[in-house]
Short mmCIF file of C-alpha atoms and ligand atoms in Angstrom, two decimals:
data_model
loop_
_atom_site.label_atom_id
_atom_site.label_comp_id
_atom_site.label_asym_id
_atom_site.label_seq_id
_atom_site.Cartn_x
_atom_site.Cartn_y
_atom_site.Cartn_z
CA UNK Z 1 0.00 0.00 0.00
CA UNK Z 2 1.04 3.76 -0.64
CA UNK Z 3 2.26 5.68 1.80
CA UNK Z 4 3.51 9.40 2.21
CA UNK Z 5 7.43 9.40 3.20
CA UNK Z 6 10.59 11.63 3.37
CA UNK Z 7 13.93 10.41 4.37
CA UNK Z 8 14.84 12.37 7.65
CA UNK Z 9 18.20 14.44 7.09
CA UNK Z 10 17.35 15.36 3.56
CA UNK Z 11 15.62 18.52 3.09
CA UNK Z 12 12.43 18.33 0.64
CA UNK Z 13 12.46 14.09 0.43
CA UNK Z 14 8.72 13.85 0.56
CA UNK Z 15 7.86 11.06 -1.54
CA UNK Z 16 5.72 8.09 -1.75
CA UNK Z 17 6.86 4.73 -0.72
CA UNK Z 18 5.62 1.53 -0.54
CA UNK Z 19 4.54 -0.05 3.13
CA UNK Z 20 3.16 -3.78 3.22
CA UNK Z 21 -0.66 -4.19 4.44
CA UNK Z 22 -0.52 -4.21 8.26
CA UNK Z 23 -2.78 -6.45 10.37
CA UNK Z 24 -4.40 -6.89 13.61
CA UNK Z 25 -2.13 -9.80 14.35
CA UNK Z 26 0.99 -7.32 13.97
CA UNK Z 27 0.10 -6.12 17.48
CA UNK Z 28 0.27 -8.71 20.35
CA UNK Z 29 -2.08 -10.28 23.24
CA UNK Z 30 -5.39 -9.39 20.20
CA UNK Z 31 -4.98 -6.00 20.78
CA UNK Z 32 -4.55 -4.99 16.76
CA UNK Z 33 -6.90 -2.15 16.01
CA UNK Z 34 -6.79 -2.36 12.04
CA UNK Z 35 -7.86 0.86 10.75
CA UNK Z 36 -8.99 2.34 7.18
CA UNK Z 37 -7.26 5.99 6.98
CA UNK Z 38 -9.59 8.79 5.38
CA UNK Z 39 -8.22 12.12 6.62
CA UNK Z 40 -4.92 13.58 7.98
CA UNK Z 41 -4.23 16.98 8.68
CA UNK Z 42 -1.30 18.25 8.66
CA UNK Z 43 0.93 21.55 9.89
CA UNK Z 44 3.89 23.29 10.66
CA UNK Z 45 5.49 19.95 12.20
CA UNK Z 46 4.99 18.18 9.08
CA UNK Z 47 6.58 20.89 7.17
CA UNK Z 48 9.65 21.15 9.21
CA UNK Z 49 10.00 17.57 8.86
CA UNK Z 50 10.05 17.81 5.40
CA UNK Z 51 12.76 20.77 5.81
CA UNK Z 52 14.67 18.20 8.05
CA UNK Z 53 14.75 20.09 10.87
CA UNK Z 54 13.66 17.13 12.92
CA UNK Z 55 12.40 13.42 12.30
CA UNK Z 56 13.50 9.93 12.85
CA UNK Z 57 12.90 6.99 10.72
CA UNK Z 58 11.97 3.84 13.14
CA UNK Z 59 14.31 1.11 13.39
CA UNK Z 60 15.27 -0.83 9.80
CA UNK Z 61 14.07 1.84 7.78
CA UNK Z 62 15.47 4.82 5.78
CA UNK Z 63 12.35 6.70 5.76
CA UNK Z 64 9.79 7.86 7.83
CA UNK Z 65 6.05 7.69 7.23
CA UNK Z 66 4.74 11.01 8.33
CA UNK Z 67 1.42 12.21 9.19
CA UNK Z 68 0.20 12.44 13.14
CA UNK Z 69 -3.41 14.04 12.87
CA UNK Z 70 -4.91 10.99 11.62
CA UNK Z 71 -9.01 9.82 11.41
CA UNK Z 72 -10.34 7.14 10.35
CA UNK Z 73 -12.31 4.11 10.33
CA UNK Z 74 -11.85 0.64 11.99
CA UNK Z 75 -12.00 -2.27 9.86
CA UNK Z 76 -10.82 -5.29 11.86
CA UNK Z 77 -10.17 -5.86 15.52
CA UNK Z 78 -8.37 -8.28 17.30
CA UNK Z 79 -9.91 -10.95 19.79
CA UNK Z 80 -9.13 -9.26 22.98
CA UNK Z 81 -10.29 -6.05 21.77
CA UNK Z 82 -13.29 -4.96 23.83
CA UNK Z 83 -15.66 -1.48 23.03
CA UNK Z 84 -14.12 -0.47 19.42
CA UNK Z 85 -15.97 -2.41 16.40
CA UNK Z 86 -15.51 -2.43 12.75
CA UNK Z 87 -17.43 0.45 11.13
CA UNK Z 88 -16.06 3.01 14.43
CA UNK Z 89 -14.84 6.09 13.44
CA UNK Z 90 -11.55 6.39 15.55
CA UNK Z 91 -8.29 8.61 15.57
CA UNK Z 92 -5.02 7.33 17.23
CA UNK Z 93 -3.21 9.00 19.72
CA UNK Z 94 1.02 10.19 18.28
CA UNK Z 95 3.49 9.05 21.26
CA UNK Z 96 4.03 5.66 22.18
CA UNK Z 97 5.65 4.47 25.75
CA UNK Z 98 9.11 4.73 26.21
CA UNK Z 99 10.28 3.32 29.92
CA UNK Z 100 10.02 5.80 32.43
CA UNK Z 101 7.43 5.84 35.25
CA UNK Z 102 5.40 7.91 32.97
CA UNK Z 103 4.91 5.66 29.94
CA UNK Z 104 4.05 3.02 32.37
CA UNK Z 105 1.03 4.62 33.64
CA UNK Z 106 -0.35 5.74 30.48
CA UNK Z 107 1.36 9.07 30.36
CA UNK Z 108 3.64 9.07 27.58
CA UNK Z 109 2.97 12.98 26.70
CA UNK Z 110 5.03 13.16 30.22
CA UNK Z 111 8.16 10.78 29.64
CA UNK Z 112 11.01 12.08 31.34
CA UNK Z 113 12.75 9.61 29.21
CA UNK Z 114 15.83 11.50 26.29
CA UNK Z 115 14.17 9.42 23.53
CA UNK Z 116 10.34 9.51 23.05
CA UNK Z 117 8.71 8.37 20.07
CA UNK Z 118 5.72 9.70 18.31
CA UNK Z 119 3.64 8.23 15.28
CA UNK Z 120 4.34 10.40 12.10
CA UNK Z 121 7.13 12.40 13.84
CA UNK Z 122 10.04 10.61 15.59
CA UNK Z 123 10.86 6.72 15.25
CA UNK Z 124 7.46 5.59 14.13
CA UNK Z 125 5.30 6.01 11.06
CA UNK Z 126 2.87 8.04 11.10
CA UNK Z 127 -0.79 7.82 9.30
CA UNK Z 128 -0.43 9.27 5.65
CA UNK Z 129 -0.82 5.67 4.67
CA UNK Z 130 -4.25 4.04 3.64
CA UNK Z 131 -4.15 1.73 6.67
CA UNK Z 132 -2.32 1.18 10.05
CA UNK Z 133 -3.07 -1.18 12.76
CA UNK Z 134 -2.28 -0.25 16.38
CA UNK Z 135 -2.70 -1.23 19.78
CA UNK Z 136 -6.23 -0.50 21.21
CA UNK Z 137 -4.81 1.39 24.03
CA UNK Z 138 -3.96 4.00 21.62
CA UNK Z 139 -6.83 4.43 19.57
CA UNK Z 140 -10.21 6.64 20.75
CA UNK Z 141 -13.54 6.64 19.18
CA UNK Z 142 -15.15 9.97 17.55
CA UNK Z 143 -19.06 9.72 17.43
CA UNK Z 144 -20.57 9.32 14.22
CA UNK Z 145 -21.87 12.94 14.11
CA UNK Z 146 -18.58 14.44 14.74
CA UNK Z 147 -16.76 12.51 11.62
CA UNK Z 148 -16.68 15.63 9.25
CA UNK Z 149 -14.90 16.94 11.98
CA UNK Z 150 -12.77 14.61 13.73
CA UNK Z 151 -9.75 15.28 11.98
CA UNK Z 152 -9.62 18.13 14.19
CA UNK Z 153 -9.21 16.07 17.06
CA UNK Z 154 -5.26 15.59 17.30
CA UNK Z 155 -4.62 18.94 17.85
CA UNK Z 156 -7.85 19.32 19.95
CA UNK Z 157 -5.89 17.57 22.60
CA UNK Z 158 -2.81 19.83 22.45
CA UNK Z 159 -5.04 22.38 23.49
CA UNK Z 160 -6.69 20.25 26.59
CA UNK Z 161 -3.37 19.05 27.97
CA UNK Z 162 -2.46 22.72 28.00
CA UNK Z 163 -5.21 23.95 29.51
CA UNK Z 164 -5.95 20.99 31.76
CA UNK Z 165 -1.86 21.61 33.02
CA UNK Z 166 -2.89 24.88 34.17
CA UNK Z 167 -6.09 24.13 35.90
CA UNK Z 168 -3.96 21.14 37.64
CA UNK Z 169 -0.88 23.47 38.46
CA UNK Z 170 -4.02 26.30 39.74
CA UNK Z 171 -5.05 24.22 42.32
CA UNK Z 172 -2.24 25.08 44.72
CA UNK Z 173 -4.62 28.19 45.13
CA UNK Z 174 -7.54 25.90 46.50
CA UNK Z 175 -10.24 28.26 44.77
CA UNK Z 176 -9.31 29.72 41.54
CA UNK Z 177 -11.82 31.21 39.29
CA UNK Z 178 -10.11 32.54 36.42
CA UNK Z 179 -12.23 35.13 33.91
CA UNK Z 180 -9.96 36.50 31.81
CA UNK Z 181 -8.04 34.49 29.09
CA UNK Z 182 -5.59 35.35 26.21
CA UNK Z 183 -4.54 33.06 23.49
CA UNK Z 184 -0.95 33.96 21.34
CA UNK Z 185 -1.67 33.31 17.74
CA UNK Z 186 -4.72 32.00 15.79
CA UNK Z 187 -3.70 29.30 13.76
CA UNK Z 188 -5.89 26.06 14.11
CA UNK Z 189 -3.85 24.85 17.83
CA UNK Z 190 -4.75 28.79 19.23
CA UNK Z 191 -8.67 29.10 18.09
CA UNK Z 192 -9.02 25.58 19.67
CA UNK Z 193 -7.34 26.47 22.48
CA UNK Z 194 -9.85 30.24 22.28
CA UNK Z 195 -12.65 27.61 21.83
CA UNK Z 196 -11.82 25.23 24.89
CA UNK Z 197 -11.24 28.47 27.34
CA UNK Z 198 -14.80 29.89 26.01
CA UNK Z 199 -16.71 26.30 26.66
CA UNK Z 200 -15.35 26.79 30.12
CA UNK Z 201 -16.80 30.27 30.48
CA UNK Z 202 -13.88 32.39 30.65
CA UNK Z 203 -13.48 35.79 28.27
CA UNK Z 204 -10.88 35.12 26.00
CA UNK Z 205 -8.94 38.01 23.79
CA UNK Z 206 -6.98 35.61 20.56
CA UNK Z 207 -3.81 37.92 19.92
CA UNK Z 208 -2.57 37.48 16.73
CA UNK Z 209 -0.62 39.36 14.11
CA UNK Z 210 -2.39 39.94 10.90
CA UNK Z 211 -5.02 42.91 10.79
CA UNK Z 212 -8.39 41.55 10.89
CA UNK Z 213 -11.17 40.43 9.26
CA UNK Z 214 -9.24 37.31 8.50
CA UNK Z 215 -11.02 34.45 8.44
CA UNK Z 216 -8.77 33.36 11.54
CA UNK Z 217 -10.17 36.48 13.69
CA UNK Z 218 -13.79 35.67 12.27
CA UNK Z 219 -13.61 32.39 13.99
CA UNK Z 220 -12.58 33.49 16.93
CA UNK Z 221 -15.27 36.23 16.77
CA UNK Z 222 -17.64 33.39 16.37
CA UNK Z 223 -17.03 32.17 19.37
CA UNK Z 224 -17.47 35.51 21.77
CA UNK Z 225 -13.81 35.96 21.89
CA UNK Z 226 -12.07 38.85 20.66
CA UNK Z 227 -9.10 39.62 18.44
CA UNK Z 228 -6.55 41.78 18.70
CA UNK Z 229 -4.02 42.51 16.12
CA UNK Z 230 -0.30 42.98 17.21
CA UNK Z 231 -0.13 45.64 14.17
CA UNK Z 232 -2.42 47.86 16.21
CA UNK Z 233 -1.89 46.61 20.13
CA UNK Z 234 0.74 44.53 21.66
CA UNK Z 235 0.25 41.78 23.98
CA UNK Z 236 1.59 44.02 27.13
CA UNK Z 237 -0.63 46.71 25.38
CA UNK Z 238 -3.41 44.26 25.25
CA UNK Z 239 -3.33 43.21 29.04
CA UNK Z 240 -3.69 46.27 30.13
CA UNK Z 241 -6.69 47.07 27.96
CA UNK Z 242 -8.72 43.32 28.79
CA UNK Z 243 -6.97 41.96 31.50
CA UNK Z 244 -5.60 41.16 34.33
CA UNK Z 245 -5.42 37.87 32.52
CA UNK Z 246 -5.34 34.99 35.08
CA UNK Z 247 -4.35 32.43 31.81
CA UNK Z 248 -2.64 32.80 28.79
CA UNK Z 249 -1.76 30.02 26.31
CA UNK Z 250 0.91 30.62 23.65
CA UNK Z 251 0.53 29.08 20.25
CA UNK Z 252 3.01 31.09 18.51
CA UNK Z 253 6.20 29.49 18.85
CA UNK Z 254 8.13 32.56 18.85
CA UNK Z 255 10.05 33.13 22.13
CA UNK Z 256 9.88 37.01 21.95
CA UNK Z 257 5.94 36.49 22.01
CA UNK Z 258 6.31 33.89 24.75
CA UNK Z 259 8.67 36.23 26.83
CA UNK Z 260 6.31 39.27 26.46
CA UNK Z 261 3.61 37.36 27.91
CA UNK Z 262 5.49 36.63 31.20
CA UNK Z 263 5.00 40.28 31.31
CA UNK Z 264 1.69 40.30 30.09
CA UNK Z 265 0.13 37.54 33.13
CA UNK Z 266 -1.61 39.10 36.13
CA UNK Z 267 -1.13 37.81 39.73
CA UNK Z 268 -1.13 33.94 40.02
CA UNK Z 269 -1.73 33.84 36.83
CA UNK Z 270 -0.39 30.73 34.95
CA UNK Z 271 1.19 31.05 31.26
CA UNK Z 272 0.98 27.75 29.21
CA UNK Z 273 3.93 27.51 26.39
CA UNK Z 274 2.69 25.06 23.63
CA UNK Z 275 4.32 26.74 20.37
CA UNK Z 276 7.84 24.95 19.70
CA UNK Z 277 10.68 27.17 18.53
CA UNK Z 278 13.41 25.68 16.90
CA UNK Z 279 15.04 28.43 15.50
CA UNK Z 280 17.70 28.44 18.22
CA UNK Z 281 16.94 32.39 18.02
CA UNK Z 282 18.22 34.75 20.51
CA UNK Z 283 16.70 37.42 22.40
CA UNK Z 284 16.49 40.58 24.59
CA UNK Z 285 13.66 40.69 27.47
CA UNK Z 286 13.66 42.97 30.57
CA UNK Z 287 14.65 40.19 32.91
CA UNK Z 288 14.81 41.85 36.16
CA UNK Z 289 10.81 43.29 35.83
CA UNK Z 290 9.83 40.04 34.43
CA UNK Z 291 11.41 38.15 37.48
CA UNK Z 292 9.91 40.80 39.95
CA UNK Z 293 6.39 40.47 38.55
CA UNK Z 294 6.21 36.43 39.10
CA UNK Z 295 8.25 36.49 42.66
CA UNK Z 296 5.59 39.00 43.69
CA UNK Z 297 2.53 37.98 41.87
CA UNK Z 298 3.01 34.31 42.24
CA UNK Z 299 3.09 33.46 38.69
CA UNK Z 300 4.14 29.93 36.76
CA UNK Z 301 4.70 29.35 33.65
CA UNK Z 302 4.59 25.55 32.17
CA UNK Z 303 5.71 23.93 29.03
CA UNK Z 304 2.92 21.51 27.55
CA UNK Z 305 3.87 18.91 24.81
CA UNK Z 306 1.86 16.06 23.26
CA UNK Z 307 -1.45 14.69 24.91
CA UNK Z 308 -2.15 11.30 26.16
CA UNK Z 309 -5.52 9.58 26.22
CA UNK Z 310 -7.27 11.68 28.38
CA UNK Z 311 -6.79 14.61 26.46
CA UNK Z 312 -8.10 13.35 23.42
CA UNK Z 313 -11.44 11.98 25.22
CA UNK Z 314 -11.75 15.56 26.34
CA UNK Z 315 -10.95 16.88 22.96
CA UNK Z 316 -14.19 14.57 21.60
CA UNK Z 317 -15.85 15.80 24.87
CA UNK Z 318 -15.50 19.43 23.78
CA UNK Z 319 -15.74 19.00 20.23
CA UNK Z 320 -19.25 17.55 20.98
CA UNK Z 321 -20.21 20.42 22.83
CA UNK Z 322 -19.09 22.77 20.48
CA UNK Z 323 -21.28 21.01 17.64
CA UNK Z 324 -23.91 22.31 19.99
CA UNK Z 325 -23.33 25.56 21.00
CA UNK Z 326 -21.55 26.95 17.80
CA UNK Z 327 -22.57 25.10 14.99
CA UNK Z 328 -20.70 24.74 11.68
CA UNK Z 329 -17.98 26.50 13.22
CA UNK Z 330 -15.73 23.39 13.71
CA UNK Z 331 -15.84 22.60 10.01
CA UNK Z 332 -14.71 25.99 8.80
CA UNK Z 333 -11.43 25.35 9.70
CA UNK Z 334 -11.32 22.19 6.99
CA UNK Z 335 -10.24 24.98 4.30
CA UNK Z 336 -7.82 23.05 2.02
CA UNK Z 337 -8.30 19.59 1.30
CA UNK Z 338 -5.90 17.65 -1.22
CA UNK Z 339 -7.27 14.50 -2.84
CA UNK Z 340 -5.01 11.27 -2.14
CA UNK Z 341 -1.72 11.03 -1.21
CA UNK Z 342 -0.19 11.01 -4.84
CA UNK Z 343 -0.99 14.58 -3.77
CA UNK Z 344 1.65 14.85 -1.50
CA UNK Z 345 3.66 17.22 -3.48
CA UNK Z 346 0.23 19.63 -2.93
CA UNK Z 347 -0.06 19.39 0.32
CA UNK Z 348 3.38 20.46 0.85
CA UNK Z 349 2.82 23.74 -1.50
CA UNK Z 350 -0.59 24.68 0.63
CA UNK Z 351 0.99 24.46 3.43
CA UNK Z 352 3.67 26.74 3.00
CA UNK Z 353 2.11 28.29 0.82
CA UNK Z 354 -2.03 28.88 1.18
CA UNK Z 355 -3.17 32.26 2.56
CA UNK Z 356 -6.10 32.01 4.49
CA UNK Z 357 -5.29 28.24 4.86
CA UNK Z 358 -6.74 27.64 8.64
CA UNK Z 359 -6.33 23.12 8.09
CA UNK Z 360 -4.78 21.63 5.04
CA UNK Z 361 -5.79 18.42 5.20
CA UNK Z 362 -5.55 14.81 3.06
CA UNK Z 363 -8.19 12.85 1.76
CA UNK Z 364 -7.01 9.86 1.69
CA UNK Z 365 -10.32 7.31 1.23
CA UNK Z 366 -12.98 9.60 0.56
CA UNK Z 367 -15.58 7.03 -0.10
CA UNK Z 368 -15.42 5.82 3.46
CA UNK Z 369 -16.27 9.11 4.95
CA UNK Z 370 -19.31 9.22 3.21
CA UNK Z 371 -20.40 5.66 3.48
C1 LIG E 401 2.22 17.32 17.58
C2 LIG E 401 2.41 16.72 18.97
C3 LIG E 401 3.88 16.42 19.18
C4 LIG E 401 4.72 17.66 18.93
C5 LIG E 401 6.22 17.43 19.13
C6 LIG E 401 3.14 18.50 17.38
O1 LIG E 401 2.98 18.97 16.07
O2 LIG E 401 0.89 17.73 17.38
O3 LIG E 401 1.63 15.56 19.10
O4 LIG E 401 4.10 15.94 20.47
O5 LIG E 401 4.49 18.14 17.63
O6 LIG E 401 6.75 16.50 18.27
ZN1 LIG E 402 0.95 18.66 15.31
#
């Protein structure tokens, strides 16, 4: 069967390459969740992989199957398989156990670990392939009525694990109650993250940089939160207008955006980093008030990678609640969709290319989507 590959270390390798049928009985105990692909998104990770700025081919092979934001549909199950069926719509999680404490509770998305491997990304293949079979631990089930959507779902659980870290880390102040939110940047990983924060009633301000009306600052509109443009206000600017802000969640990935919000947080406020800069960039903050501010206000600030299981239940949790309270909004971010994986060459343009691109996403077995 096809399957869309680059050879890690050499810039611009995306190709396709040929993977043998997998099956159930490739996963042991009758655990084998075989599964019929039909979308995967894909973003900036993907692209940098294909830039070789990071990826691993898994053990024997030259290349690496990429592709982490996977849905699809289960075809075959294994005999020990209990509560997934043929015919479920399902999408698998990306990082797989290593062997700290961590992996062996189910928490992979916290290894402490040097090595960790993720489907699509580092070590593994990913799911730009028309099947893959997995173990059942891995895999969660997307209700029927959210399948146009579920797609969506991978980096739906970015955004819980970030937000659930800071809710965890905010207990320490036995009652917190925070109102006031801002999110840094509104690509699809910051207006899900706007979207989560406004499902749990807080006012949320989406900072971003282009000038507005985008479509990326109608969605957030959409949703009751408001957009801000870094052209006209900056995020200090912007805390001072709509704050104090008692969260802030950065989806940028640039570290002088990420540094002005440790400025930007108001007392015990918590600042969740999920952008990834690997630019290696360096830069100039005003250290001393920065350090002042979170001695005396009692501020954290916490990293957030991945998402284990949890976060993905939450994701379909929230997903399903937005299908409720903002219709149709979930499936405007589906804004580029290449048919097949021969398209491969495509989906790389769009996405470094496509203005007003929110998801670029591959078909890759339309029929079963609609079936
Ligand atoms: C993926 C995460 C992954 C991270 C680091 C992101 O693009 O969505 O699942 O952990 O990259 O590799
Ligand atoms: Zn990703």
């Amino acid at each position: 069967m096809k399957a869309v590959a680059v050879f890690p270390g050499k810039p611009n390798s995306i190709h396709l390459a040929e993977l043998p049928m997998p099956s159930v009985n490739d996963v042991p105990d009758g655990r084998g969740v075989l599964v019929k692909v039909l979308r995967v998104g894909v973003d900036g990770t993907d692209k940098e992989i294909n830039a070789a700025e990071y990826g691993a081919a898994p053990d024997g092979y030259d290349f690496l199957v990429t592709g982490h934001e996977s849905f699809g549909q289960v075809v075959e199950v294994g005999p020990s398989v209990r509560g997934i069926a043929p015919g479920d719509y399902v999408v698998a999680t990306v990082r797989r156990p290593g062997s700290s404490l961590y992996d062996r509770i189910g928490m992979n998305d916290m290894t402490t670990d040097r090595t960790y491997f993720e489907r699509g990304i580092n070590l593994r293949h990913g799911y730009l392939t028309e099947y893959y079979v997995d173990d059942a631990e891995f895999i969660v089930k997307v209700p029927a009525g959210l399948k146009n959507v579920g797609v969506l779902l991978e980096p739906m659980s970015v955004a819980e694990k970030g937000i659930e870290q800071a809710y965890e880390i905010q207990r320490r102040l036995k009652v917190w109650r925070p109102e006031r939110a801002a999110v840094l940047g509104s690509g699809p990983l910051g207006l899900l993250a706007a979207l989560a924060l406004r499902l749990r009633g807080l006012e949320v301000t989406v900072i971003s940089r282009a000038e507005p009306p985008t479509l990326n600052s109608e969605l957030a509109e959409a949703i009751g939160a408001r957009y801000v443009s870094t052209l006209q206000t900056s995020v200090t600017q912007a805390a001072e207008q709509f704050g104090p802000l008692d969260l802030i969640f950065e989806a940028t990935g640039v570290s002088s955006v990420a540094f002005e919000a440790m400025g930007a947080l108001g007392r015990n406020g918590v600042l969740v980093l999920t952008g990834i800069s690997g630019g290696g960039k360096r830069i100039e903050i005003p250290g001393d008030d920065i350090m002042l501010d979170f001695v005396l206000g009692n501020k954290v600030v916490v990293g957030s990678v991945n998402a284990n299981r949890t976060y993905f239940e939450r994701g379909v949790y929230d997903m399903a609640l937005a299908a409720q309270q903002y219709p149709g909004w979930l499936e405007r971010f589906l804004t580029h969709p290449v048919k097949g994986l021969e398209n491969y060459a495509e989906m790389i343009r769009l996405l470094t290319e496509a203005k007003n691109a929110i998801k670029v996403f591959v078909e890759v077995n339309h029929d079963g989507l609609l079936g």
